[in-house]
């Protein structure tokens, strides 16, 4: 893999609402963010992966009321559910930002003051339809029949109140300039186009305060008003940058990791991140993030998921039933990250079994067994330089590292997996064609060594390149190949060297003692079909 110029890489997931336990949508963004973070860490970059929770606003206040809980207690419970899921999914986050933390309050107040001093906050009258689920005012033309929100399918509420507004309209030209100067600011292109036409249609100021709402920070200039949840939430990314014991000031927060390299989000919250957020930052005279990527929505068996339809997918259940790496693999390999994607249990089991059990696991297992028989349980003793230029596996292997790195950089997880798996598929075909078992009988030890080496090396390289997606499985494969390396942990500054060896063809040391062959991935079985 080519090392990118940045030695530091900061990225965020959205800060999730705590109205309910995490769903598969939040898991999806977080798995992707973790894979990117791991990809950068492998290259020796310093990484800051930020996730967290968005805890204020009417939606959370109402949920807590319905549950008969104090809002903070409610939030604390749900936050524990998020942290538990991230552990199950093997997410290595560096910061967990909670918008109810007192430090966050100080950052928000200071930021508000900057924008206020700039003259970008004014009073105004807000009238319109509000969706509490989205925490957003809706255009009348976007509503479904009977004034229902198109996303939540629930009635919107009429609001008519005095609010403070942020002068978004003032930043229309600057935003268009930004999109022109930094064509990669919003990705993928389809989402960029969406945002462009939204901004070109003309921007309206948006209200950043609410009355009759207690659960939130008071507006610094007027404590009769509570700050709008989105104004507060986006700043959670900034608060997350503070080291534990430092004073919570903007200067401190922005001193090390700002600007953030990548905000990963779902397409429904693109406008907040690609329009409101940069405009707020421009107003505060702060540098902008490098990139906002809006991924698609998940459906189940071709249908939109929702509690009312009773077809939600519980990520905890899924991981408990099928294991972490299988879940991570399916969502990152089988769906195209920028587009909507579907989960069906049948496809899930098919993809995972075909790739991880039948291809990767099986090739490792059968080749290791041959190495035990024909090469004393050691990596065959060959001179890697002697492998011919046109060897089919070496040819693929020499290109794979760079190709996969590009795919991860472009957030094309599916392609990264396909290229890695391509090595394994070619390895399977190669070993069948070459039939080292008969060459061994004929006493062709030199040829046997070369064949088994190149196949084991293909499995190794494939496992290494898949580490960001299936870290546990890759580590197990590495251990069976005789490495004492846990790919799940950071190797404190060694990564650059480790990475240049392991991401390239030929990283498997000749004569290394191999582990005992054991299946690394058990085939998944579908749940028993319900009795008729
Ligand atoms: N709290 C805001 C984000 C504030 S960021 C400063 C929020 N939270 S959320 O919990 O509702 O949504 C979090 C993420 O989950 C969003 O990126 C959203 O796109 C994603 N998903 C919610 N449902 C989804 C699917 N069905 N499929 C894929 N992702 C979806 O919005």
Coordinates of C-alpha atoms and ligand atoms in Angstrom, one line a residue:
X1 CA 0.0 0.0 0.0
X2 CA 1.3 3.5 -0.7
X3 CA 1.6 5.6 2.4
X4 CA -0.5 8.8 2.1
X5 CA 1.0 12.2 2.8
X6 CA -1.0 12.7 6.0
X7 CA 0.6 11.2 9.1
X8 CA -2.5 12.0 11.1
X9 CA -6.0 11.0 10.3
X10 CA -9.1 12.1 12.2
X11 CA -12.5 10.7 11.3
X12 CA -15.9 10.7 12.8
X13 CA -19.1 8.6 12.8
X14 CA -22.3 10.6 13.4
X15 CA -23.1 11.2 17.1
X16 CA -26.0 8.9 17.4
X17 CA -29.3 9.8 19.0
X18 CA -30.0 8.0 22.2
X19 CA -33.8 7.7 21.7
X20 CA -33.3 4.0 21.4
X21 CA -30.6 1.3 21.5
X22 CA -28.3 1.2 18.4
X23 CA -29.8 -0.2 15.2
X24 CA -28.1 -1.7 12.2
X25 CA -27.8 1.7 10.5
X26 CA -25.6 3.1 13.3
X27 CA -23.6 -0.2 13.3
X28 CA -23.1 0.2 9.5
X29 CA -21.5 3.6 9.6
X30 CA -19.4 2.6 12.6
X31 CA -18.1 -0.6 11.1
X32 CA -17.0 1.4 8.0
X33 CA -15.3 4.1 10.1
X34 CA -13.5 1.4 12.1
X35 CA -12.2 -0.2 8.9
X36 CA -10.9 3.1 7.6
X37 CA -9.3 3.8 11.0
X38 CA -7.6 0.4 11.0
X39 CA -6.4 0.9 7.4
X40 CA -4.7 4.1 8.4
X41 CA -3.3 2.6 11.7
X42 CA -1.8 -0.3 9.7
X43 CA 0.1 2.2 7.7
X44 CA 1.6 3.8 10.8
X45 CA -0.6 6.9 10.7
X46 CA -1.7 8.4 14.0
X47 CA -5.5 8.0 14.0
X48 CA -8.3 9.5 16.0
X49 CA -11.6 7.7 15.5
X50 CA -14.4 9.7 17.1
X51 CA -17.8 8.3 17.8
X52 CA -20.4 9.3 20.4
X53 CA -23.9 10.2 21.2
X54 CA -26.3 13.1 20.6
X55 CA -28.3 13.4 23.7
X56 CA -30.3 16.6 23.8
X57 CA -33.5 17.8 22.2
X58 CA -37.2 17.1 22.1
X59 CA -36.9 13.6 20.8
X60 CA -34.8 12.4 23.7
X61 CA -36.7 14.4 26.3
X62 CA -39.9 12.8 25.2
X63 CA -38.5 9.3 25.1
X64 CA -37.2 9.7 28.6
X65 CA -40.6 11.0 29.7
X66 CA -42.4 8.1 28.1
X67 CA -40.0 5.7 30.0
X68 CA -40.6 7.6 33.2
X69 CA -36.9 8.3 33.5
X70 CA -34.9 11.4 34.2
X71 CA -33.4 12.4 30.8
X72 CA -29.8 12.0 31.9
X73 CA -30.5 8.5 33.4
X74 CA -32.1 7.5 30.2
X75 CA -29.2 8.7 28.2
X76 CA -26.7 6.9 30.4
X77 CA -28.5 3.6 29.9
X78 CA -28.6 3.9 26.1
X79 CA -25.0 5.0 26.0
X80 CA -24.0 1.8 27.7
X81 CA -25.9 -0.1 24.9
X82 CA -23.8 1.7 22.3
X83 CA -20.5 1.0 24.1
X84 CA -21.5 -2.6 24.4
X85 CA -22.3 -3.0 20.7
X86 CA -19.0 -1.3 19.7
X87 CA -17.1 -3.8 21.8
X88 CA -19.0 -6.7 20.2
X89 CA -18.3 -5.4 16.8
X90 CA -14.6 -4.9 17.6
X91 CA -14.7 -1.1 17.0
X92 CA -11.5 0.6 18.1
X93 CA -12.7 4.1 18.8
X94 CA -10.4 6.7 20.4
X95 CA -13.0 9.1 21.6
X96 CA -16.6 8.7 22.7
X97 CA -18.2 12.2 22.6
X98 CA -21.3 12.8 24.6
X99 CA -23.2 16.0 24.1
X100 CA -24.4 16.1 27.7
X101 CA -20.8 16.4 29.0
X102 CA -20.2 19.7 30.9
X103 CA -17.0 20.2 28.8
X104 CA -19.1 20.2 25.7
X105 CA -21.3 22.9 27.2
X106 CA -18.3 25.2 27.4
X107 CA -17.2 24.5 23.9
X108 CA -20.7 25.2 22.6
X109 CA -20.9 28.5 24.5
X110 CA -17.6 29.7 23.2
X111 CA -18.4 28.8 19.6
X112 CA -21.8 30.5 19.9
X113 CA -20.1 33.6 21.1
X114 CA -17.8 33.7 18.1
X115 CA -20.7 33.4 15.7
X116 CA -22.7 35.9 17.7
X117 CA -19.8 38.4 17.6
X118 CA -19.6 37.9 13.9
X119 CA -23.2 39.2 13.7
X120 CA -24.5 35.9 12.3
X121 CA -27.2 35.3 14.9
X122 CA -30.4 37.2 14.8
X123 CA -33.9 37.0 16.1
X124 CA -36.7 35.9 13.9
X125 CA -40.1 34.3 13.6
X126 CA -40.3 30.6 12.9
X127 CA -43.4 29.1 11.5
X128 CA -43.5 25.6 10.0
X129 CA -43.9 21.9 10.3
X130 CA -41.4 20.2 12.6
X131 CA -40.6 16.5 12.7
X132 CA -39.4 15.6 16.1
X133 CA -38.0 12.3 14.8
X134 CA -35.7 14.2 12.4
X135 CA -35.4 17.2 14.7
X136 CA -35.9 19.3 11.6
X137 CA -38.4 21.7 10.0
X138 CA -39.8 20.2 6.9
X139 CA -40.9 21.9 3.6
X140 CA -44.6 21.4 3.1
X141 CA -44.0 20.0 -0.4
X142 CA -41.9 17.2 1.1
X143 CA -44.6 15.9 3.4
X144 CA -46.7 12.8 2.8
X145 CA -50.4 12.9 3.0
X146 CA -51.9 14.1 6.3
X147 CA -48.8 15.9 7.1
X148 CA -46.6 12.9 7.8
X149 CA -42.8 13.0 7.7
X150 CA -41.6 11.0 4.7
X151 CA -38.8 9.5 6.8
X152 CA -40.5 8.7 10.1
X153 CA -44.1 8.3 8.7
X154 CA -45.3 10.1 11.8
X155 CA -47.3 13.4 11.9
X156 CA -45.2 16.6 11.9
X157 CA -46.0 19.3 14.4
X158 CA -46.9 22.9 13.7
X159 CA -44.6 25.4 15.3
X160 CA -45.0 29.1 15.6
X161 CA -42.5 30.8 17.8
X162 CA -39.8 33.5 18.2
X163 CA -36.4 31.9 17.7
X164 CA -32.8 32.8 17.2
X165 CA -31.6 32.2 13.6
X166 CA -28.2 31.5 12.1
X167 CA -27.6 33.5 8.9
X168 CA -27.0 30.6 6.6
X169 CA -28.1 32.7 3.6
X170 CA -25.0 34.8 4.0
X171 CA -22.8 31.8 3.2
X172 CA -24.4 30.6 0.0
X173 CA -21.7 32.0 -2.3
X174 CA -18.9 30.8 0.0
X175 CA -20.4 27.3 0.1
X176 CA -20.7 27.2 -3.7
X177 CA -17.1 28.4 -3.9
X178 CA -16.1 25.6 -1.5
X179 CA -17.8 22.9 -3.5
X180 CA -16.0 24.3 -6.7
X181 CA -12.6 24.5 -5.1
X182 CA -12.8 21.2 -3.3
X183 CA -14.7 18.9 -5.6
X184 CA -14.1 16.0 -3.2
X185 CA -15.6 17.8 -0.2
X186 CA -18.8 15.9 -0.6
X187 CA -18.8 12.3 -1.8
X188 CA -20.0 10.3 -3.6
X189 CA -20.7 12.5 -6.6
X190 CA -24.4 11.8 -6.6
X191 CA -24.7 13.3 -3.1
X192 CA -22.5 16.2 -4.1
X193 CA -24.9 17.0 -6.9
X194 CA -27.8 16.8 -4.5
X195 CA -26.3 19.3 -2.2
X196 CA -25.2 21.6 -5.0
X197 CA -28.7 21.9 -6.4
X198 CA -30.1 22.4 -2.9
X199 CA -27.7 25.3 -2.3
X200 CA -28.2 26.7 -5.8
X201 CA -31.9 26.9 -5.1
X202 CA -31.2 29.4 -2.4
X203 CA -30.5 29.1 1.3
X204 CA -32.7 30.2 4.1
X205 CA -31.5 31.1 7.6
X206 CA -32.2 28.4 10.1
X207 CA -33.4 28.6 13.6
X208 CA -31.0 27.5 16.2
X209 CA -33.1 27.9 19.4
X210 CA -36.3 26.5 20.7
X211 CA -38.7 27.6 23.4
X212 CA -40.7 25.2 25.6
X213 CA -37.8 22.8 25.7
X214 CA -35.6 22.2 28.7
X215 CA -33.4 19.4 27.6
X216 CA -30.4 21.1 26.0
X217 CA -28.0 24.0 26.6
X218 CA -29.5 27.4 27.3
X219 CA -28.7 30.0 24.5
X220 CA -25.8 31.9 26.0
X221 CA -27.3 35.3 25.0
X222 CA -30.8 34.4 26.3
X223 CA -31.6 31.7 28.8
X224 CA -35.3 31.7 27.9
X225 CA -34.2 29.7 24.8
X226 CA -32.7 26.3 24.5
X227 CA -30.1 25.7 21.8
X228 CA -31.3 23.7 18.8
X229 CA -30.0 20.1 19.1
X230 CA -28.2 20.1 15.7
X231 CA -26.2 23.3 16.5
X232 CA -25.1 21.6 19.7
X233 CA -24.5 18.1 18.2
X234 CA -22.2 19.1 15.4
X235 CA -19.9 20.8 17.8
X236 CA -19.6 17.4 19.6
X237 CA -17.0 16.6 17.0
X238 CA -14.9 19.5 18.3
X239 CA -15.3 18.6 22.0
X240 CA -14.2 15.1 21.2
X241 CA -10.8 16.5 20.2
X242 CA -10.0 17.6 23.7
X243 CA -7.5 15.6 25.6
X244 CA -8.9 14.3 28.9
X245 CA -7.4 16.8 31.3
X246 CA -7.1 19.9 29.2
X247 CA -9.1 23.0 29.7
X248 CA -12.2 22.9 27.5
X249 CA -11.5 25.9 25.2
X250 CA -11.8 26.0 21.4
X251 CA -8.1 26.7 21.1
X252 CA -7.2 23.6 23.0
X253 CA -9.7 21.5 21.2
X254 CA -8.5 22.6 17.8
X255 CA -4.8 22.5 18.5
X256 CA -4.0 19.0 17.5
X257 CA -6.4 17.2 15.2
X258 CA -8.3 19.9 13.5
X259 CA -9.4 20.0 10.7
X260 CA -11.1 16.6 10.7
X261 CA -10.2 14.5 7.6
X262 CA -13.4 12.6 7.2
X263 CA -17.0 12.8 8.4
X264 CA -18.8 9.5 7.6
X265 CA -22.6 9.8 7.7
X266 CA -25.7 8.4 6.2
X267 CA -27.4 10.2 3.3
X268 CA -30.3 11.5 5.5
X269 CA -28.0 13.9 7.4
X270 CA -26.0 15.2 4.5
X271 CA -27.4 18.7 4.5
X272 CA -26.4 19.2 8.1
X273 CA -22.9 18.1 7.5
X274 CA -22.3 19.5 4.0
X275 CA -24.2 22.8 4.3
X276 CA -25.0 23.9 7.9
X277 CA -21.7 22.7 9.4
X278 CA -19.3 24.3 7.0
X279 CA -21.3 27.5 7.1
X280 CA -21.1 27.5 10.9
X281 CA -17.4 26.9 10.7
X282 CA -16.9 29.7 8.2
X283 CA -18.8 32.0 10.5
X284 CA -16.5 31.1 13.4
X285 CA -13.4 31.6 11.0
X286 CA -12.3 28.0 11.4
X287 CA -10.8 25.7 8.8
X288 CA -13.2 23.2 7.2
X289 CA -13.1 19.4 7.3
X290 CA -11.6 17.7 4.2
X291 CA -14.3 15.4 3.3
X292 CA -17.9 14.4 4.0
X293 CA -19.0 11.0 2.7
X294 CA -22.8 10.1 2.7
X295 CA -23.4 6.4 2.5
X296 CA -26.7 4.8 1.5
X297 CA -29.5 3.3 3.5
X298 CA -30.0 -0.3 4.4
X299 CA -33.1 -2.3 3.6
X300 CA -34.1 -5.8 4.7
X301 CA -35.3 -8.3 2.1
X302 CA -35.8 -5.3 -0.2
X303 CA -38.0 -3.4 2.2
X304 CA -37.4 -0.3 4.2
X305 CA -36.6 -1.3 7.8
X306 CA -38.8 0.1 10.6
X307 CA -40.3 -0.8 13.9
X308 CA -43.8 -0.3 12.5
X309 CA -43.1 -2.9 9.8
X310 CA -41.6 -5.2 12.4
X311 CA -38.6 -6.0 10.2
X312 CA -35.7 -4.3 12.1
X313 CA -32.4 -6.0 12.3
X314 CA -30.9 -6.2 15.7
X315 CA -27.1 -5.8 15.4
X316 CA -26.5 -7.5 18.8
X317 CA -28.5 -10.6 17.8
X318 CA -26.7 -10.7 14.5
X319 CA -23.3 -10.7 16.1
X320 CA -24.3 -13.2 18.7
X321 CA -25.6 -15.5 16.2
X322 CA -23.0 -15.3 13.4
X323 CA -19.9 -13.6 14.9
X324 CA -18.3 -10.2 14.5
X325 CA -16.2 -10.8 11.4
X326 CA -19.0 -12.3 9.4
X327 CA -21.2 -9.3 10.1
X328 CA -18.4 -6.8 9.3
X329 CA -17.6 -8.7 6.2
X330 CA -21.1 -8.8 4.8
X331 CA -21.9 -5.2 5.3
X332 CA -18.6 -3.9 3.9
X333 CA -18.1 -6.4 1.1
X334 CA -21.5 -7.3 -0.2
X335 CA -22.9 -3.7 -0.4
X336 CA -21.7 -0.7 -2.3
X337 CA -20.9 1.8 0.4
X338 CA -22.2 4.9 -1.3
X339 CA -25.5 3.3 -2.4
X340 CA -28.5 1.8 -0.7
X341 CA -27.9 -1.8 0.1
X342 CA -30.0 -4.8 1.2
X343 CA -29.6 -7.4 3.9
X344 CA -31.2 -10.8 3.4
X345 CA -30.2 -13.6 5.7
X346 CA -29.9 -16.0 2.7
X347 CA -27.5 -13.7 0.9
X348 CA -25.6 -13.0 4.1
X349 CA -25.0 -16.7 4.7
X350 CA -24.1 -17.3 1.0
X351 CA -21.6 -14.5 0.8
X352 CA -19.9 -15.2 4.0
X353 CA -19.7 -19.0 3.5
X354 CA -18.5 -18.7 -0.1
X355 CA -15.7 -16.1 0.7
X356 CA -14.6 -16.8 4.2
X357 CA -15.3 -20.5 4.7
X358 CA -15.0 -22.0 1.2
X359 CA -12.4 -19.8 -0.3
X360 CA -10.2 -18.2 2.3
X361 CA -10.5 -20.7 5.2
X362 CA -10.5 -23.7 2.9
X363 CA -7.4 -22.7 0.9
X364 CA -5.4 -22.0 4.0
X365 CA -6.4 -25.3 5.6
X366 CA -5.7 -27.6 2.6
X367 CA -2.4 -25.8 1.8
X368 CA -1.2 -26.0 5.4
X369 CA -2.0 -29.7 5.5
X370 CA 0.1 -30.2 2.4
X371 CA 2.9 -28.1 3.9
X372 CA 2.8 -30.3 7.0
X373 CA 3.1 -33.4 4.8
X374 CA 5.5 -32.3 2.1
X375 CA 7.6 -29.5 3.9
X376 CA 7.9 -30.6 7.5
X377 CA 5.3 -28.1 8.7
X378 CA 7.4 -25.2 7.6
X379 CA 7.0 -22.4 5.0
X380 CA 8.7 -24.0 2.0
X381 CA 12.4 -23.1 1.7
X382 CA 12.6 -21.1 -1.5
X383 CA 14.3 -18.0 -2.7
X384 CA 11.5 -15.5 -3.3
X385 CA 13.5 -13.7 -6.0
X386 CA 13.6 -17.0 -8.0
X387 CA 9.8 -16.9 -8.6
X388 CA 9.4 -16.2 -12.3
X389 CA 8.1 -12.7 -13.3
X390 CA 5.1 -14.2 -15.0
X391 CA 4.0 -16.4 -12.2
X392 CA 0.2 -16.0 -12.0
X393 CA 0.0 -15.5 -8.3
X394 CA 3.0 -13.3 -8.0
X395 CA 1.7 -11.1 -10.7
X396 CA -1.6 -10.6 -8.9
X397 CA 0.2 -10.3 -5.5
X398 CA 2.6 -7.6 -6.6
X399 CA -0.3 -5.3 -7.6
X400 CA -2.7 -6.1 -4.8
X401 CA -1.3 -4.0 -2.1
X402 CA -1.5 -0.7 -4.0
X403 CA -4.9 -1.5 -5.5
X404 CA -6.4 -2.4 -2.2
X405 CA -4.9 0.8 -0.6
X406 CA -6.6 2.9 -3.3
X407 CA -9.9 1.1 -2.7
X408 CA -9.8 1.8 1.0
X409 CA -8.8 5.4 0.4
X410 CA -11.9 5.8 -1.8
X411 CA -14.0 4.0 0.8
X412 CA -14.7 1.3 -1.7
X413 CA -14.7 -1.5 0.8
X414 CA -16.3 -3.9 -1.6
X415 CA -13.5 -3.5 -4.1
X416 CA -10.8 -3.8 -1.4
X417 CA -12.4 -7.2 -0.4
X418 CA -12.8 -8.3 -4.0
X419 CA -9.2 -7.7 -4.9
X420 CA -8.0 -9.4 -1.7
X421 CA -10.3 -12.4 -2.4
X422 CA -9.1 -12.5 -6.0
X423 CA -5.8 -13.7 -4.7
X424 CA -7.4 -16.5 -2.8
X425 CA -9.6 -17.6 -5.8
X426 CA -6.5 -17.6 -8.0
X427 CA -4.7 -19.6 -5.4
X428 CA -7.4 -22.2 -5.3
X429 CA -7.4 -22.5 -9.0
X430 CA -3.6 -22.6 -9.2
X431 CA -3.2 -25.4 -6.7
X432 CA -5.9 -27.5 -8.4
X433 CA -4.1 -27.1 -11.8
X434 CA -0.6 -27.8 -10.5
X435 CA -1.6 -30.8 -8.3
X436 CA 1.4 -30.6 -6.0
X437 CA 0.4 -34.0 -4.5
X438 CA 1.3 -35.8 -7.8
X439 CA 4.5 -33.7 -8.2
X440 CA 5.5 -34.7 -4.7
X441 CA 5.1 -38.4 -5.6
X442 CA 7.3 -37.8 -8.6
X443 CA 10.0 -36.4 -6.3
X444 CA 9.6 -32.8 -7.7
X445 CA 10.3 -31.2 -4.3
X446 CA 11.5 -27.9 -5.8
X447 CA 8.3 -27.4 -7.7
X448 CA 6.2 -28.4 -4.7
X449 CA 8.0 -25.9 -2.6
X450 CA 7.4 -23.1 -5.1
X451 CA 3.7 -24.0 -5.5
X452 CA 3.0 -24.2 -1.8
X453 CA 4.9 -21.1 -1.1
X454 CA 3.1 -19.0 -3.6
X455 CA -0.3 -20.3 -2.5
X456 CA 0.4 -19.7 1.2
X457 CA 1.7 -16.3 0.4
X458 CA -1.5 -15.5 -1.5
X459 CA -3.5 -16.4 1.5
X460 CA -1.2 -14.4 3.8
X461 CA -1.4 -11.3 1.7
X462 CA -5.1 -11.6 1.3
X463 CA -5.6 -12.0 5.0
X464 CA -3.4 -9.0 5.7
X465 CA -5.2 -6.7 3.2
X466 CA -8.5 -7.8 4.7
X467 CA -7.4 -6.9 8.3
X468 CA -9.4 -3.6 8.4
X469 CA -12.6 -5.6 7.6
X470 CA -12.0 -8.9 9.4
X471 CA -9.3 -8.3 12.0
X472 CA -9.9 -11.4 14.1
X473 CA -10.0 -13.8 11.2
X474 CA -6.9 -12.2 9.7
X475 CA -5.1 -12.6 13.0
X476 CA -6.0 -16.2 13.2
X477 CA -4.8 -16.9 9.7
X478 CA -1.5 -15.1 10.6
X479 CA -1.1 -17.3 13.6
X480 CA -1.6 -20.4 11.6
X481 CA 1.0 -19.2 9.2
X482 CA 3.4 -19.0 12.2
X483 CA 3.4 -15.3 12.8
X484 CA 3.4 -14.0 16.4
X485 CA 1.6 -10.9 15.4
X486 CA -1.8 -9.8 16.6
X487 CA -3.3 -7.7 13.8
X488 CA -5.9 -6.4 16.3
X489 CA -3.4 -4.2 18.2
X490 CA -1.3 -1.3 17.4
X491 CA 2.4 -2.0 17.3
X492 CA 3.6 1.4 18.6
X493 CA 5.3 3.0 15.8
X494 CA 6.5 -0.1 14.1
X495 CA 3.7 0.0 11.6
X496 CA 5.6 1.6 8.7
X497 CA 8.1 -1.1 8.6
X498 CA 5.7 -3.9 9.4
X499 CA 3.3 -2.6 6.8
X500 CA 5.9 -2.3 4.0
X501 CA 6.8 -5.9 4.6
X502 CA 3.3 -7.3 5.1
X503 CA 1.4 -5.4 2.4
X504 CA 3.8 -6.5 -0.3
X505 CA 4.2 -9.8 -2.1
X506 CA 6.8 -12.0 -0.5
X507 CA 6.2 -11.2 3.2
X508 CA 6.0 -14.8 4.3
X509 CA 9.5 -15.8 5.6
X510 CA 10.9 -19.0 4.1
X511 CA 11.3 -21.8 6.7
X512 CA 8.9 -20.1 9.2
X513 CA 7.4 -22.9 11.4
X514 CA 3.7 -23.2 10.6
X515 CA 0.9 -23.6 13.1
X516 CA -1.3 -26.7 13.3
X517 CA -3.9 -26.6 10.6
X518 CA -7.4 -25.9 12.0
X519 CA -10.4 -24.5 10.3
X520 CA -10.4 -20.8 10.9
X521 CA -14.0 -20.1 9.9
X522 CA -16.9 -22.5 10.6
X523 CA -19.6 -22.4 7.9
X524 CA -22.7 -20.5 9.0
X525 CA -26.0 -22.4 9.2
X526 CA -29.3 -20.6 8.6
X527 CA -31.6 -20.5 11.5
X528 CA -34.1 -23.4 11.5
X529 CA -37.0 -22.3 9.4
X530 CA -40.1 -21.9 11.5
X531 CA -42.3 -25.0 11.5
X532 CA -45.3 -24.5 9.2
Ligands
LIG1 N1 -27.9 12.5 16.0 C1 -27.9 12.7 14.6 C2 -26.5 12.8 14.1 C3 -25.7 14.0 14.7 S1 -24.1 14.1 14.1 C4 -23.5 15.5 14.8 C5 -28.5 11.4 13.9 N2 -28.4 10.3 14.6 S2 -29.1 8.9 14.2 O1 -28.8 8.0 15.3 O2 -30.5 9.1 13.9 O3 -28.5 8.4 12.9 C6 -27.2 8.1 12.8 C7 -26.9 7.5 11.5 O4 -27.5 6.2 11.2 C8 -27.1 8.4 10.3 O5 -25.9 8.4 9.6 C9 -28.1 7.6 9.5 O6 -27.9 7.8 8.2 C10 -27.8 6.2 9.9 N3 -29.0 5.4 9.6 C11 -30.2 5.4 10.2 N4 -31.0 4.4 9.5 C12 -30.3 3.8 8.6 C13 -30.5 2.8 7.7 N5 -31.6 2.1 7.6 N6 -29.5 2.4 6.9 C14 -28.2 3.0 7.0 N7 -28.0 4.0 7.8 C15 -29.0 4.6 8.5 O7 -28.9 11.5 12.8

